[in-house]
């Protein structure tokens, strides 16, 4: 048997046969998930097919996040519809409006190395942070997976990325994601998986990995996985109390190509309007007026993001509106206990619990016409966060925090 990449190992196990890139396979699914915005459609597909059935109730995860709390009557109706399904089917892994964003729930509590994970949301790739093959699909495919515990897919071509050195000051996972987007553009990795090797595992923590994996879909990758290592083991043990079995590629496995990033030589990056791959070094945009800053989302709503923001904002006041939303109850509670929330509130930020909120232009800070927004979220196409006439600049937490203080896009390296 030839040496296998992580992609090939996971999908060989899931399909029960030796697989190679380009093969069309039927694979067993380890976890299936959906949230309020997509869950309605998944259940509707099942009802129309007269097949309300869950293959394994312990392997279905449901979280309310996009419409949490419901901003209008229709949203409340949708959530009520899903609650009825949860109750009638006895689904144990249900997270109502008081917990957080689905993808954060998955990496905190469920995702493990080597699993196949499907969810009805494009940012399902987030679970690749722990070395799972995680992919978003539409309502019909997710309904089929909920019913049968299986899915079909084409085995992607793996692409190897190596992270070398330790991150330079203020460099986080967002900068790595933006560098990949800037260097390769948004459609380059179509039909591929990215497998990321970290040379110094503890220098690139799980929070950073989750950000990069989350934006795998922005790179048009089928999945983006970090090779499980001691940081994976540390994170899962801290979160859940056990050490996972690590699934890793074989030595000598063949990749479509290989690309290295020198973390210690990186500069803070920003994706300018209106595309995620319109990437610039922050000082190219310095001085751009900022009306509102958003720190949060399933991309950058984790503890380290709030630690960075609090460190920069401590003892100061924001000049731009600033909305800060931890991605989950656990992240909110830990940020509260460590004083990060108090620091942000004292600086003039609005803080709430885990919700998608303004990321999708849903509620809690929608962008108005002509406004410039700096956001730590994942997308900046026209209308994503509200008005088609707003401009969204994507950045990491350091650029976002200092820009809120200055009222204009600012290089955090001035600190």
Short mmCIF file of C-alpha atoms in Angstrom, two decimals:
data_model
loop_
_atom_site.label_atom_id
_atom_site.label_comp_id
_atom_site.label_asym_id
_atom_site.label_seq_id
_atom_site.Cartn_x
_atom_site.Cartn_y
_atom_site.Cartn_z
CA UNK A 1 0.00 0.00 0.00
CA UNK A 2 1.39 3.43 -0.95
CA UNK A 3 2.05 6.18 1.59
CA UNK A 4 -1.10 8.20 2.26
CA UNK A 5 -1.86 11.83 2.97
CA UNK A 6 -4.22 12.73 5.82
CA UNK A 7 -7.03 13.22 3.31
CA UNK A 8 -6.50 9.75 1.83
CA UNK A 9 -6.21 8.11 5.25
CA UNK A 10 -9.44 9.61 6.55
CA UNK A 11 -11.47 8.90 3.42
CA UNK A 12 -10.06 5.38 3.05
CA UNK A 13 -11.26 4.59 6.57
CA UNK A 14 -14.64 6.23 5.99
CA UNK A 15 -15.26 4.44 2.68
CA UNK A 16 -13.82 1.08 3.71
CA UNK A 17 -11.48 0.93 0.73
CA UNK A 18 -8.17 2.28 -0.51
CA UNK A 19 -8.83 5.67 -2.16
CA UNK A 20 -6.93 8.11 -4.36
CA UNK A 21 -7.64 11.68 -5.54
CA UNK A 22 -10.45 11.77 -8.10
CA UNK A 23 -12.24 8.66 -6.80
CA UNK A 24 -15.99 8.97 -6.25
CA UNK A 25 -16.80 7.32 -2.93
CA UNK A 26 -19.55 6.67 -0.43
CA UNK A 27 -18.28 7.53 3.03
CA UNK A 28 -19.55 6.97 6.55
CA UNK A 29 -20.08 10.19 8.48
CA UNK A 30 -18.92 10.61 12.09
CA UNK A 31 -20.84 13.81 12.86
CA UNK A 32 -23.60 15.81 11.16
CA UNK A 33 -24.68 19.30 12.17
CA UNK A 34 -26.88 22.25 11.25
CA UNK A 35 -27.91 25.61 12.69
CA UNK A 36 -31.13 27.59 12.75
CA UNK A 37 -30.79 29.29 9.36
CA UNK A 38 -30.16 26.04 7.46
CA UNK A 39 -31.77 23.52 9.81
CA UNK A 40 -35.24 24.58 8.76
CA UNK A 41 -34.49 23.52 5.18
CA UNK A 42 -32.85 20.23 6.24
CA UNK A 43 -35.90 19.18 8.26
CA UNK A 44 -38.23 20.36 5.48
CA UNK A 45 -36.41 18.09 2.99
CA UNK A 46 -36.82 15.15 5.38
CA UNK A 47 -40.52 15.90 5.89
CA UNK A 48 -41.23 16.20 2.16
CA UNK A 49 -39.54 12.83 1.62
CA UNK A 50 -41.59 11.41 4.52
CA UNK A 51 -38.32 10.27 6.12
CA UNK A 52 -38.04 11.87 9.55
CA UNK A 53 -35.29 9.61 10.81
CA UNK A 54 -31.89 10.17 12.46
CA UNK A 55 -29.25 7.50 11.86
CA UNK A 56 -27.61 8.10 15.27
CA UNK A 57 -29.00 10.80 17.56
CA UNK A 58 -25.71 11.11 19.43
CA UNK A 59 -23.99 12.12 16.17
CA UNK A 60 -26.28 15.01 15.27
CA UNK A 61 -25.44 18.48 16.63
CA UNK A 62 -27.80 21.46 16.34
CA UNK A 63 -27.04 25.02 17.43
CA UNK A 64 -28.92 28.30 17.12
CA UNK A 65 -26.51 31.05 16.07
CA UNK A 66 -27.44 32.94 12.90
CA UNK A 67 -30.81 34.08 14.24
CA UNK A 68 -29.91 34.16 17.93
CA UNK A 69 -31.73 35.81 19.58
CA UNK A 70 -34.41 36.00 16.89
CA UNK A 71 -34.39 39.48 15.31
CA UNK A 72 -37.88 39.12 13.82
CA UNK A 73 -41.04 37.01 13.98
CA UNK A 74 -40.03 34.76 11.08
CA UNK A 75 -36.75 33.89 12.83
CA UNK A 76 -38.65 33.00 16.00
CA UNK A 77 -40.96 30.75 13.96
CA UNK A 78 -37.99 28.97 12.37
CA UNK A 79 -36.41 28.31 15.74
CA UNK A 80 -39.70 27.06 17.13
CA UNK A 81 -40.01 24.65 14.19
CA UNK A 82 -36.54 23.22 14.87
CA UNK A 83 -37.19 22.95 18.62
CA UNK A 84 -40.21 20.76 17.84
CA UNK A 85 -37.96 18.47 15.76
CA UNK A 86 -35.39 18.33 18.57
CA UNK A 87 -38.07 17.41 21.10
CA UNK A 88 -39.91 14.87 18.95
CA UNK A 89 -36.69 13.09 17.91
CA UNK A 90 -35.00 13.33 21.30
CA UNK A 91 -31.82 15.02 20.02
CA UNK A 92 -29.40 15.34 22.99
CA UNK A 93 -26.82 17.66 21.40
CA UNK A 94 -28.95 20.79 21.06
CA UNK A 95 -27.71 24.30 21.83
CA UNK A 96 -30.39 26.98 22.05
CA UNK A 97 -29.89 30.75 21.73
CA UNK A 98 -27.83 30.93 24.93
CA UNK A 99 -24.72 29.00 23.88
CA UNK A 100 -22.95 30.09 20.73
CA UNK A 101 -21.89 29.54 17.14
CA UNK A 102 -22.17 26.01 15.75
CA UNK A 103 -18.58 25.75 14.49
CA UNK A 104 -17.17 26.78 17.86
CA UNK A 105 -19.40 24.23 19.57
CA UNK A 106 -18.04 21.56 17.22
CA UNK A 107 -14.34 22.17 17.91
CA UNK A 108 -14.84 22.70 21.64
CA UNK A 109 -16.93 19.60 22.27
CA UNK A 110 -17.15 17.16 19.36
CA UNK A 111 -14.63 17.21 16.51
CA UNK A 112 -11.73 14.74 16.69
CA UNK A 113 -8.76 13.94 14.45
CA UNK A 114 -9.56 11.59 11.57
CA UNK A 115 -13.32 12.14 11.55
CA UNK A 116 -15.59 12.96 8.63
CA UNK A 117 -17.84 15.86 9.63
CA UNK A 118 -20.64 17.39 7.56
CA UNK A 119 -22.78 20.42 8.33
CA UNK A 120 -25.23 22.63 6.53
CA UNK A 121 -22.93 25.64 6.52
CA UNK A 122 -19.92 26.56 4.40
CA UNK A 123 -17.68 27.27 7.41
CA UNK A 124 -17.86 23.66 8.56
CA UNK A 125 -14.19 23.56 7.51
CA UNK A 126 -13.43 25.06 10.96
CA UNK A 127 -13.27 21.56 12.47
CA UNK A 128 -10.25 20.88 10.29
CA UNK A 129 -8.32 22.69 13.01
CA UNK A 130 -8.17 19.41 14.96
CA UNK A 131 -7.45 17.28 11.90
CA UNK A 132 -10.98 16.31 10.85
CA UNK A 133 -12.16 16.19 7.24
CA UNK A 134 -14.97 18.73 7.64
CA UNK A 135 -17.10 19.96 4.77
CA UNK A 136 -20.21 22.06 4.32
CA UNK A 137 -23.07 20.79 2.14
CA UNK A 138 -26.55 21.85 1.09
CA UNK A 139 -29.81 20.92 2.76
CA UNK A 140 -30.54 17.84 0.60
CA UNK A 141 -27.11 16.27 1.17
CA UNK A 142 -27.24 17.00 4.89
CA UNK A 143 -30.75 15.54 5.14
CA UNK A 144 -29.48 12.37 3.45
CA UNK A 145 -26.55 12.20 5.87
CA UNK A 146 -28.85 12.68 8.88
CA UNK A 147 -31.05 9.82 7.66
CA UNK A 148 -28.38 7.36 6.48
CA UNK A 149 -25.13 8.35 8.21
CA UNK A 150 -23.45 8.35 4.80
CA UNK A 151 -22.52 10.75 2.04
CA UNK A 152 -20.89 10.72 -1.38
CA UNK A 153 -17.95 12.82 -2.44
CA UNK A 154 -15.01 13.06 -4.80
CA UNK A 155 -11.65 12.48 -3.09
CA UNK A 156 -9.84 15.84 -3.30
CA UNK A 157 -6.23 16.41 -4.31
CA UNK A 158 -4.14 17.21 -1.18
CA UNK A 159 -1.90 20.32 -1.12
CA UNK A 160 0.80 20.66 1.56
CA UNK A 161 1.42 23.88 3.49
CA UNK A 162 4.23 24.17 6.04
CA UNK A 163 4.27 26.87 8.73
CA UNK A 164 7.84 27.60 9.81
CA UNK A 165 9.14 29.69 12.71
CA UNK A 166 7.12 31.53 15.35
CA UNK A 167 4.55 34.23 14.55
CA UNK A 168 5.88 37.78 14.49
CA UNK A 169 4.29 40.29 16.89
CA UNK A 170 0.52 40.68 16.35
CA UNK A 171 0.48 37.92 13.71
CA UNK A 172 -2.32 35.38 14.19
CA UNK A 173 -4.17 32.76 12.18
CA UNK A 174 -6.09 35.46 10.30
CA UNK A 175 -2.89 36.73 8.74
CA UNK A 176 -1.96 33.21 7.61
CA UNK A 177 -5.41 32.75 6.04
CA UNK A 178 -5.17 36.10 4.28
CA UNK A 179 -1.65 35.35 3.06
CA UNK A 180 -2.84 32.12 1.44
CA UNK A 181 -5.73 34.00 -0.15
CA UNK A 182 -3.49 36.81 -1.35
CA UNK A 183 -0.79 34.52 -2.72
CA UNK A 184 -3.08 31.97 -4.42
CA UNK A 185 -6.40 33.82 -4.90
CA UNK A 186 -9.84 32.58 -3.94
CA UNK A 187 -10.39 29.90 -6.59
CA UNK A 188 -6.96 28.25 -6.68
CA UNK A 189 -7.69 25.37 -4.30
CA UNK A 190 -10.91 24.20 -5.96
CA UNK A 191 -11.08 20.39 -5.72
CA UNK A 192 -8.24 20.28 -3.19
CA UNK A 193 -7.69 19.87 0.51
CA UNK A 194 -5.03 21.88 2.30
CA UNK A 195 -3.02 19.88 4.82
CA UNK A 196 -1.08 22.22 7.10
CA UNK A 197 2.03 21.11 8.98
CA UNK A 198 3.22 23.28 11.89
CA UNK A 199 6.96 22.96 12.51
CA UNK A 200 6.69 24.41 16.05
CA UNK A 201 3.25 23.13 17.18
CA UNK A 202 2.90 25.04 20.45
CA UNK A 203 3.75 28.37 18.77
CA UNK A 204 0.59 28.19 16.64
CA UNK A 205 -2.29 27.50 19.04
CA UNK A 206 -5.69 25.99 18.31
CA UNK A 207 -7.39 29.40 18.20
CA UNK A 208 -5.14 30.37 15.28
CA UNK A 209 -5.68 27.02 13.56
CA UNK A 210 -9.46 27.36 13.83
CA UNK A 211 -9.29 30.74 12.08
CA UNK A 212 -7.25 29.36 9.17
CA UNK A 213 -9.46 26.26 8.84
CA UNK A 214 -12.58 28.41 9.01
CA UNK A 215 -11.42 30.39 5.98
CA UNK A 216 -10.60 27.27 3.98
CA UNK A 217 -13.93 27.70 2.24
CA UNK A 218 -12.92 31.25 1.23
CA UNK A 219 -9.98 29.55 -0.53
CA UNK A 220 -12.54 27.31 -2.28
CA UNK A 221 -10.90 24.24 -0.72
CA UNK A 222 -12.98 21.11 -0.11
CA UNK A 223 -11.42 20.95 3.36
CA UNK A 224 -8.52 22.48 5.27
CA UNK A 225 -6.88 20.35 7.95
CA UNK A 226 -4.05 20.90 10.38
CA UNK A 227 -1.96 17.79 10.90
CA UNK A 228 -2.74 16.62 14.46
CA UNK A 229 0.15 17.15 16.87
CA UNK A 230 0.88 17.92 20.52
CA UNK A 231 -1.17 21.15 20.34
CA UNK A 232 -4.18 19.13 19.14
CA UNK A 233 -3.71 16.76 22.04
CA UNK A 234 -3.31 19.64 24.53
CA UNK A 235 -6.43 21.44 23.31
CA UNK A 236 -8.78 18.46 23.33
CA UNK A 237 -7.56 17.33 26.75
CA UNK A 238 -8.10 20.84 28.14
CA UNK A 239 -11.56 21.14 26.61
CA UNK A 240 -12.88 17.61 27.16
CA UNK A 241 -10.58 15.83 29.61
CA UNK A 242 -9.20 13.12 27.33
CA UNK A 243 -6.34 12.72 24.88
CA UNK A 244 -7.45 11.94 21.32
CA UNK A 245 -5.87 9.42 19.01
CA UNK A 246 -3.81 11.34 16.48
CA UNK A 247 -4.26 10.46 12.80
CA UNK A 248 -1.36 11.73 10.68
CA UNK A 249 -0.08 11.33 7.10
CA UNK A 250 2.47 8.68 6.20
CA UNK A 251 6.05 9.68 5.54
CA UNK A 252 6.56 10.00 1.80
CA UNK A 253 2.92 10.76 0.99
CA UNK A 254 2.52 12.57 -2.33
CA UNK A 255 1.01 16.06 -2.57
CA UNK A 256 -0.03 18.14 -5.56
CA UNK A 257 2.40 20.81 -4.42
CA UNK A 258 4.03 22.27 -1.30
CA UNK A 259 4.18 25.83 0.01
CA UNK A 260 6.01 27.23 3.05
CA UNK A 261 5.14 30.30 5.12
CA UNK A 262 7.76 31.97 7.34
CA UNK A 263 5.67 33.11 10.30
CA UNK A 264 8.41 35.26 11.82
CA UNK A 265 8.65 37.35 8.63
CA UNK A 266 4.94 38.04 8.22
CA UNK A 267 3.28 41.46 8.43
CA UNK A 268 -0.31 42.22 9.53
CA UNK A 269 -2.63 41.81 6.54
CA UNK A 270 -6.05 43.18 5.58
CA UNK A 271 -8.49 42.06 2.87
CA UNK A 272 -9.81 45.26 1.29
CA UNK A 273 -13.28 45.56 -0.31
CA UNK A 274 -14.90 43.69 -1.93
CA UNK A 275 -13.05 40.38 -2.07
CA UNK A 276 -11.28 38.13 0.42
CA UNK A 277 -8.29 37.84 -1.89
CA UNK A 278 -7.84 41.61 -2.29
CA UNK A 279 -5.12 41.35 0.35
CA UNK A 280 -2.82 44.19 1.36
CA UNK A 281 -0.27 44.86 4.10
CA UNK A 282 -2.02 47.01 6.71
CA UNK A 283 0.21 50.04 6.18
CA UNK A 284 -1.05 50.29 2.58
CA UNK A 285 -4.50 51.11 3.99
CA UNK A 286 -3.39 53.11 7.00
CA UNK A 287 -5.52 56.17 7.66
CA UNK A 288 -8.71 54.84 6.05
CA UNK A 289 -11.61 56.16 8.21
CA UNK A 290 -13.45 53.48 10.19
CA UNK A 291 -17.10 53.81 11.26
CA UNK A 292 -17.49 50.45 12.99
CA UNK A 293 -15.33 47.55 14.15
CA UNK A 294 -16.56 44.01 14.72
CA UNK A 295 -14.45 41.59 16.78
CA UNK A 296 -15.97 38.11 16.80
CA UNK A 297 -17.62 35.50 14.53
CA UNK A 298 -16.74 31.84 14.00
CA UNK A 299 -13.53 33.14 12.43
CA UNK A 300 -12.13 35.25 15.29
CA UNK A 301 -14.37 35.02 18.34
CA UNK A 302 -12.05 32.99 20.56
CA UNK A 303 -10.23 33.68 23.79
CA UNK A 304 -6.92 34.70 22.21
CA UNK A 305 -8.74 37.21 20.00
CA UNK A 306 -10.24 38.89 23.05
CA UNK A 307 -6.95 38.73 24.91
CA UNK A 308 -5.27 40.65 22.08
CA UNK A 309 -8.09 43.19 21.83
CA UNK A 310 -8.11 43.76 25.61
CA UNK A 311 -4.33 44.17 25.71
CA UNK A 312 -4.51 46.89 23.06
CA UNK A 313 -7.61 48.65 24.45
CA UNK A 314 -6.78 48.58 28.16
CA UNK A 315 -7.18 52.04 29.69
CA UNK A 316 -8.23 53.63 26.39
CA UNK A 317 -11.46 54.67 24.63
CA UNK A 318 -12.66 53.74 21.15
CA UNK A 319 -13.28 56.41 18.52
CA UNK A 320 -15.27 54.09 16.24
CA UNK A 321 -18.30 52.01 17.20
CA UNK A 322 -17.03 48.63 18.34
CA UNK A 323 -19.03 45.42 18.69
CA UNK A 324 -17.36 42.42 20.33
CA UNK A 325 -18.97 38.96 20.39
CA UNK A 326 -17.25 35.85 21.82
CA UNK A 327 -18.09 32.79 19.74
CA UNK A 328 -19.54 30.68 22.56
CA UNK A 329 -20.70 30.66 26.16
CA UNK A 330 -17.39 29.11 27.18
CA UNK A 331 -15.36 31.78 25.39
CA UNK A 332 -17.56 34.52 26.89
CA UNK A 333 -17.24 33.09 30.41
CA UNK A 334 -13.45 32.72 30.20
CA UNK A 335 -13.04 36.20 28.72
CA UNK A 336 -15.23 37.54 31.52
CA UNK A 337 -13.25 35.75 34.23
CA UNK A 338 -9.94 37.03 32.84
CA UNK A 339 -11.17 40.62 32.72
CA UNK A 340 -11.14 40.97 28.93
CA UNK A 341 -14.85 41.76 28.72
CA UNK A 342 -14.58 44.43 31.42
CA UNK A 343 -11.67 46.02 29.56
CA UNK A 344 -13.61 46.15 26.30
CA UNK A 345 -16.73 47.53 27.98
CA UNK A 346 -14.66 50.20 29.73
CA UNK A 347 -13.17 51.10 26.34
CA UNK A 348 -16.68 51.71 24.98
CA UNK A 349 -17.35 48.44 23.16
CA UNK A 350 -20.74 46.74 22.98
CA UNK A 351 -20.37 43.11 24.09
CA UNK A 352 -22.83 40.23 23.86
CA UNK A 353 -22.79 36.41 23.98
CA UNK A 354 -22.16 34.03 21.08
CA UNK A 355 -24.15 34.88 17.96
CA UNK A 356 -23.31 35.35 14.29
CA UNK A 357 -24.87 38.80 14.49
CA UNK A 358 -23.44 41.35 12.05
CA UNK A 359 -21.20 38.87 10.18
CA UNK A 360 -24.01 37.97 7.77
CA UNK A 361 -25.79 41.31 8.02
CA UNK A 362 -28.46 39.68 10.14
CA UNK A 363 -28.68 41.89 13.22
CA UNK A 364 -26.71 43.40 16.10
CA UNK A 365 -24.71 45.94 14.11
CA UNK A 366 -25.69 45.94 10.44
CA UNK A 367 -23.52 48.18 8.25
CA UNK A 368 -25.16 51.28 6.78
CA UNK A 369 -24.70 52.92 3.36
CA UNK A 370 -21.29 54.51 2.87
CA UNK A 371 -19.83 53.10 6.08
CA UNK A 372 -16.36 51.59 6.43
CA UNK A 373 -16.29 48.46 8.59
CA UNK A 374 -13.23 46.67 9.95
CA UNK A 375 -14.25 43.11 10.80
CA UNK A 376 -12.51 39.98 12.05
CA UNK A 377 -15.12 37.86 10.24
CA UNK A 378 -14.63 35.89 7.03
CA UNK A 379 -16.31 37.66 4.10
CA UNK A 380 -16.40 41.15 2.65
CA UNK A 381 -18.37 40.97 -0.60
CA UNK A 382 -20.92 43.72 -1.25
CA UNK A 383 -23.89 43.49 1.10
CA UNK A 384 -22.38 40.79 3.33
CA UNK A 385 -22.64 42.84 6.53
CA UNK A 386 -25.56 45.04 5.53
CA UNK A 387 -25.75 47.75 2.89
CA UNK A 388 -24.37 47.13 -0.61
CA UNK A 389 -22.83 50.58 -0.28
CA UNK A 390 -20.78 49.68 2.82
CA UNK A 391 -17.12 48.70 2.58
CA UNK A 392 -15.80 45.84 4.71
CA UNK A 393 -12.12 45.37 5.54
CA UNK A 394 -11.19 41.97 7.00
CA UNK A 395 -8.40 41.80 9.57
CA UNK A 396 -7.11 40.02 12.63
CA UNK A 397 -7.94 41.17 16.18
CA UNK A 398 -4.90 43.43 16.59
CA UNK A 399 -5.64 45.56 13.52
CA UNK A 400 -9.33 45.65 14.48
CA UNK A 401 -8.68 46.75 18.07
CA UNK A 402 -6.16 49.50 17.29
CA UNK A 403 -8.33 50.75 14.41
CA UNK A 404 -11.31 51.07 16.78
CA UNK A 405 -9.19 53.16 19.14
CA UNK A 406 -7.83 55.42 16.41
CA UNK A 407 -11.01 55.67 14.32
CA UNK A 408 -9.02 54.72 11.24
CA UNK A 409 -7.16 51.69 9.93
CA UNK A 410 -3.93 51.52 11.90
CA UNK A 411 -0.88 49.26 11.97
CA UNK A 412 -0.73 47.60 15.42
CA UNK A 413 3.06 47.61 15.23
CA UNK A 414 2.92 51.28 16.30
CA UNK A 415 2.20 50.01 19.82
#
